[in-house]
mmCIF file with all atom_site columns, C-alpha atoms in Angstrom:
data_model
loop_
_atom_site.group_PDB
_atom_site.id
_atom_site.type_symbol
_atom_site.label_atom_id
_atom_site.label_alt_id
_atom_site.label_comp_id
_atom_site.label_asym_id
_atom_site.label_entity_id
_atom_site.label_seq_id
_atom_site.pdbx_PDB_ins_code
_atom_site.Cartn_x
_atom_site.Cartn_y
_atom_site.Cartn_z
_atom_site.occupancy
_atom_site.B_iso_or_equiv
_atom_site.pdbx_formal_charge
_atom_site.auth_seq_id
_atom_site.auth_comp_id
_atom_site.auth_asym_id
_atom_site.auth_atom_id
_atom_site.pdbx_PDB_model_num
ATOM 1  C CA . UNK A 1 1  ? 7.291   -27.541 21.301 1.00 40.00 ? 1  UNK A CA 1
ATOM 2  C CA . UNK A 1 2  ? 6.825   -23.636 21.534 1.00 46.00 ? 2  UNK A CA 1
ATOM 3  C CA . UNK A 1 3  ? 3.820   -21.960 23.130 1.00 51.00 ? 3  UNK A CA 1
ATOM 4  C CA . UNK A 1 4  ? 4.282   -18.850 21.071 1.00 59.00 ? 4  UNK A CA 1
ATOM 5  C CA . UNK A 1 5  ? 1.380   -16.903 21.283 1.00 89.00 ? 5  UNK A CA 1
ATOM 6  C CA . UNK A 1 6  ? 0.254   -15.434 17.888 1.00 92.00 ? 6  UNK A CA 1
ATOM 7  C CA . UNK A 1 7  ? -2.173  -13.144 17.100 1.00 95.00 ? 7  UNK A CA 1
ATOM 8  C CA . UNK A 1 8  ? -3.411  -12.183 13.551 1.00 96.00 ? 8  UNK A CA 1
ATOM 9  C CA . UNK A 1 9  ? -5.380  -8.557  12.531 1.00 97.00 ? 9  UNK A CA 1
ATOM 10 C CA . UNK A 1 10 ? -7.198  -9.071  8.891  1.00 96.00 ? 10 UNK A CA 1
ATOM 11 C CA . UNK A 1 11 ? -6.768  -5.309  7.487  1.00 96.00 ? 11 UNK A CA 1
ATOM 12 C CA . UNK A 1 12 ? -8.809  -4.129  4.172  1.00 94.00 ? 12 UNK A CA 1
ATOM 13 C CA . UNK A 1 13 ? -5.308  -2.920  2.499  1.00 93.00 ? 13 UNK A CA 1
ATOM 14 C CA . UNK A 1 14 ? -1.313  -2.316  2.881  1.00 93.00 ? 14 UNK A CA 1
ATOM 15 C CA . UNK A 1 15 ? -1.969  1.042   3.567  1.00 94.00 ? 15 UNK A CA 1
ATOM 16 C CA . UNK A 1 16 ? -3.962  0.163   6.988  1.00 95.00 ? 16 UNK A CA 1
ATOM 17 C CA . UNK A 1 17 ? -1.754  -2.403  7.925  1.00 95.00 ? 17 UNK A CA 1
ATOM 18 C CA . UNK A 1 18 ? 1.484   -0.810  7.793  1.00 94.00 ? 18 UNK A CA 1
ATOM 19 C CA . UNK A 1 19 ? -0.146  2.118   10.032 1.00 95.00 ? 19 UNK A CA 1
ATOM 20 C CA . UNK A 1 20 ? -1.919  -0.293  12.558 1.00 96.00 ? 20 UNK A CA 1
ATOM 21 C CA . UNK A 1 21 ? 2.051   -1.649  12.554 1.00 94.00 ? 21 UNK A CA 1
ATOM 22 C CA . UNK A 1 22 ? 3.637   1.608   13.689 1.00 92.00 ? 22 UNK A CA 1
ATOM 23 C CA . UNK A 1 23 ? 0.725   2.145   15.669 1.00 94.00 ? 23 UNK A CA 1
ATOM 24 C CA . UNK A 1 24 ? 0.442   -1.541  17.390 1.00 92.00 ? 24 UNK A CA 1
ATOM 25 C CA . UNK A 1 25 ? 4.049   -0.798  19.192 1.00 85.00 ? 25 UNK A CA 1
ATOM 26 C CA . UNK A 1 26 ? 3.045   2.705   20.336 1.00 89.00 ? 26 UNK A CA 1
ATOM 27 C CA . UNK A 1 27 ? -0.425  1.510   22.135 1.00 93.00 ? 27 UNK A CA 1
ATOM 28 C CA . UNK A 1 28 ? 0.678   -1.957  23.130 1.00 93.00 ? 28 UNK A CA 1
ATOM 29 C CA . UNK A 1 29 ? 4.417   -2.083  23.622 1.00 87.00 ? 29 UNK A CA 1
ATOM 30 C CA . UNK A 1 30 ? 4.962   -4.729  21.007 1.00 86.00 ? 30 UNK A CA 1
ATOM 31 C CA . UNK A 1 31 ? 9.040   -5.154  21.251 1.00 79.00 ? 31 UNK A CA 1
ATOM 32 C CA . UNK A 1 32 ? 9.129   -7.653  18.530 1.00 82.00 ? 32 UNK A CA 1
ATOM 33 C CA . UNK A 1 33 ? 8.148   -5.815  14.534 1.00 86.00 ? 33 UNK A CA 1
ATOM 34 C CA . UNK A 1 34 ? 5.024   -7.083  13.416 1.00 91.00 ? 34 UNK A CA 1
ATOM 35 C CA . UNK A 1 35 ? 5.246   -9.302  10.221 1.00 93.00 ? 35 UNK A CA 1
ATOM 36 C CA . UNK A 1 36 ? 2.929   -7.912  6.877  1.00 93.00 ? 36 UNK A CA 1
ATOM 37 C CA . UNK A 1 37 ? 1.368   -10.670 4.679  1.00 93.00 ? 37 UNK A CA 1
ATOM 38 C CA . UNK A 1 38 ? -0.539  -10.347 1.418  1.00 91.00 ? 38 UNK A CA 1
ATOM 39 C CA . UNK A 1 39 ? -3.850  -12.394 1.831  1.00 84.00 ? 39 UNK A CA 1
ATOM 40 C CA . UNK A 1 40 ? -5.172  -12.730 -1.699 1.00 73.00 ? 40 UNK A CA 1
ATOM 41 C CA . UNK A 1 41 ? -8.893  -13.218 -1.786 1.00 63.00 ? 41 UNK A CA 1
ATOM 42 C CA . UNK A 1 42 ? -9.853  -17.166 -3.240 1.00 56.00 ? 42 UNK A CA 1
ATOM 43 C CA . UNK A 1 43 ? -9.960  -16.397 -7.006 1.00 57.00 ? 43 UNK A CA 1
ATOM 44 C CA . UNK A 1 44 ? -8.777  -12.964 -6.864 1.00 53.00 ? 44 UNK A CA 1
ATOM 45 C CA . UNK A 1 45 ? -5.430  -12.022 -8.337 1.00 55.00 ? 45 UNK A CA 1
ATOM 46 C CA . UNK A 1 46 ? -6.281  -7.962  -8.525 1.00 55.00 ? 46 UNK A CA 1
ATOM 47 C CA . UNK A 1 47 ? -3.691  -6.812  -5.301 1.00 53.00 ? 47 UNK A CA 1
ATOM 48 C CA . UNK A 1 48 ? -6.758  -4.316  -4.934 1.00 57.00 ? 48 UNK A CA 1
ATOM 49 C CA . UNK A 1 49 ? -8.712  -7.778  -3.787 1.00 63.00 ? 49 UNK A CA 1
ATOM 50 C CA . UNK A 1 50 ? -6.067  -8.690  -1.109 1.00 82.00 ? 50 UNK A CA 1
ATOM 51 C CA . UNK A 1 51 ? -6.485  -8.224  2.414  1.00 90.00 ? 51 UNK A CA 1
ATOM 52 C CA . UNK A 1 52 ? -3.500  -7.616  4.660  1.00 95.00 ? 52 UNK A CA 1
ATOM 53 C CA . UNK A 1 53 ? -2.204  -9.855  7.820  1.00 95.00 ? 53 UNK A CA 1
ATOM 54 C CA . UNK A 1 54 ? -0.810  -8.416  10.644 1.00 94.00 ? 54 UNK A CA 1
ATOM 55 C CA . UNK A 1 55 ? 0.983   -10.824 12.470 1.00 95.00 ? 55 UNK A CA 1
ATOM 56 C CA . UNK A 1 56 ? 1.633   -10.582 16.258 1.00 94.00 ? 56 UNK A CA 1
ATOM 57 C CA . UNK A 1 57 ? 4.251   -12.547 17.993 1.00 91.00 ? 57 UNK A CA 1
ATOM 58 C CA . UNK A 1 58 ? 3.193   -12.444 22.136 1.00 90.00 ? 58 UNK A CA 1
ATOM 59 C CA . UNK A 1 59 ? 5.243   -15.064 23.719 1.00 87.00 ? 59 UNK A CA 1
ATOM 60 C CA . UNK A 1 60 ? 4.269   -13.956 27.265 1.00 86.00 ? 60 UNK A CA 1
ATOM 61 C CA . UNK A 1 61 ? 0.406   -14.204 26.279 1.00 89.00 ? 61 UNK A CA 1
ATOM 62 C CA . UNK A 1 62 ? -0.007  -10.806 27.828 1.00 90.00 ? 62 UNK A CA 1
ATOM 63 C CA . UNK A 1 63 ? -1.704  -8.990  24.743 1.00 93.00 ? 63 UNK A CA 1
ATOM 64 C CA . UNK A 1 64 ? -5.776  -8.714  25.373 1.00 94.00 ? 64 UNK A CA 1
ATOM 65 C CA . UNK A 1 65 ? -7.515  -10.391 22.356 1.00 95.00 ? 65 UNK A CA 1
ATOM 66 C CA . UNK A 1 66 ? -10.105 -7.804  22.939 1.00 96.00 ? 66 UNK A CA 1
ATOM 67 C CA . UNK A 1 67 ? -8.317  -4.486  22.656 1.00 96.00 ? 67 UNK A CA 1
ATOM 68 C CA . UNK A 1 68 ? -6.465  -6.345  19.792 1.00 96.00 ? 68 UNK A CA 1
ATOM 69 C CA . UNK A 1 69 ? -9.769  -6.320  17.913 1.00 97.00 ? 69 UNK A CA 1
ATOM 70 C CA . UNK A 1 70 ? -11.082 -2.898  18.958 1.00 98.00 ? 70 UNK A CA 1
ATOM 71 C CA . UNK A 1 71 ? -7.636  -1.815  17.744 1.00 97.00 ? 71 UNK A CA 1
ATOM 72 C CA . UNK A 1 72 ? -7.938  -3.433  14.152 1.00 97.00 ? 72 UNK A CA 1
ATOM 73 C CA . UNK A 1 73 ? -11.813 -2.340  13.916 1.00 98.00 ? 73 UNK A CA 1
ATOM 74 C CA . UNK A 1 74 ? -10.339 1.331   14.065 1.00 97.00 ? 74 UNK A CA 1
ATOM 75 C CA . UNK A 1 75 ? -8.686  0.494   10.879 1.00 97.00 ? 75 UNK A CA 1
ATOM 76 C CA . UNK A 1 76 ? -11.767 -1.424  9.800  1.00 97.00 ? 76 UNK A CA 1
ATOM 77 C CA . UNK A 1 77 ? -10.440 -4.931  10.252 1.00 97.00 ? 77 UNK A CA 1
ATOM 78 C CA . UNK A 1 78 ? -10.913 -7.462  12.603 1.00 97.00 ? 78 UNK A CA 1
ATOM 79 C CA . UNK A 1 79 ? -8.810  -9.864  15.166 1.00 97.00 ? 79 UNK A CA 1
ATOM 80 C CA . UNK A 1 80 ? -8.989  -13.417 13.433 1.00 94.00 ? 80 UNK A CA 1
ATOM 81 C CA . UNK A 1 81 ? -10.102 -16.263 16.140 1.00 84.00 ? 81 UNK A CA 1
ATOM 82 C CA . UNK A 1 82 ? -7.075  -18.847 16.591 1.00 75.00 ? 82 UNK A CA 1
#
């Protein structure tokens, strides 16, 4: 079994998410690219309803869940709980 650590930023669009990607490796050294997925809103099938998913491999566990979510709250988003 793996003990992969993952994190995941909810962004309010693509546009935030694909800076906070470009920015995540600057600011926290990320080696590995961060993976983009379309979250479509429960009954919502307008793309302008879908939030984004950054996803953030940290196998060594040495990302701060903290300054994750300060980071995603500058693009007005949030760090999801595990």
């Amino acid at each position: 079994m793996s003990d992969v650590r993952r994190h995941v930023l909810v962004l309010p669009d693509r546009d935030a998410a694909e800076e906070a990607a470009g920015e995540l490796a600057d600011r926290f050294g990320v080696g590995e690219e961060p993976q983009l997925v379309r979250d479509a809103l429960a009954g919502e099938d307008d793309a302008e309803d879908a939030q984004w998913l950054l996803v953030v491999e940290d196998p060594a566990g040495r990302l701060d869940p903290a300054a994750l979510d300060e980071f995603a709250a500058e693009y007005e988003g949030w760090l999801e709980a595990p």
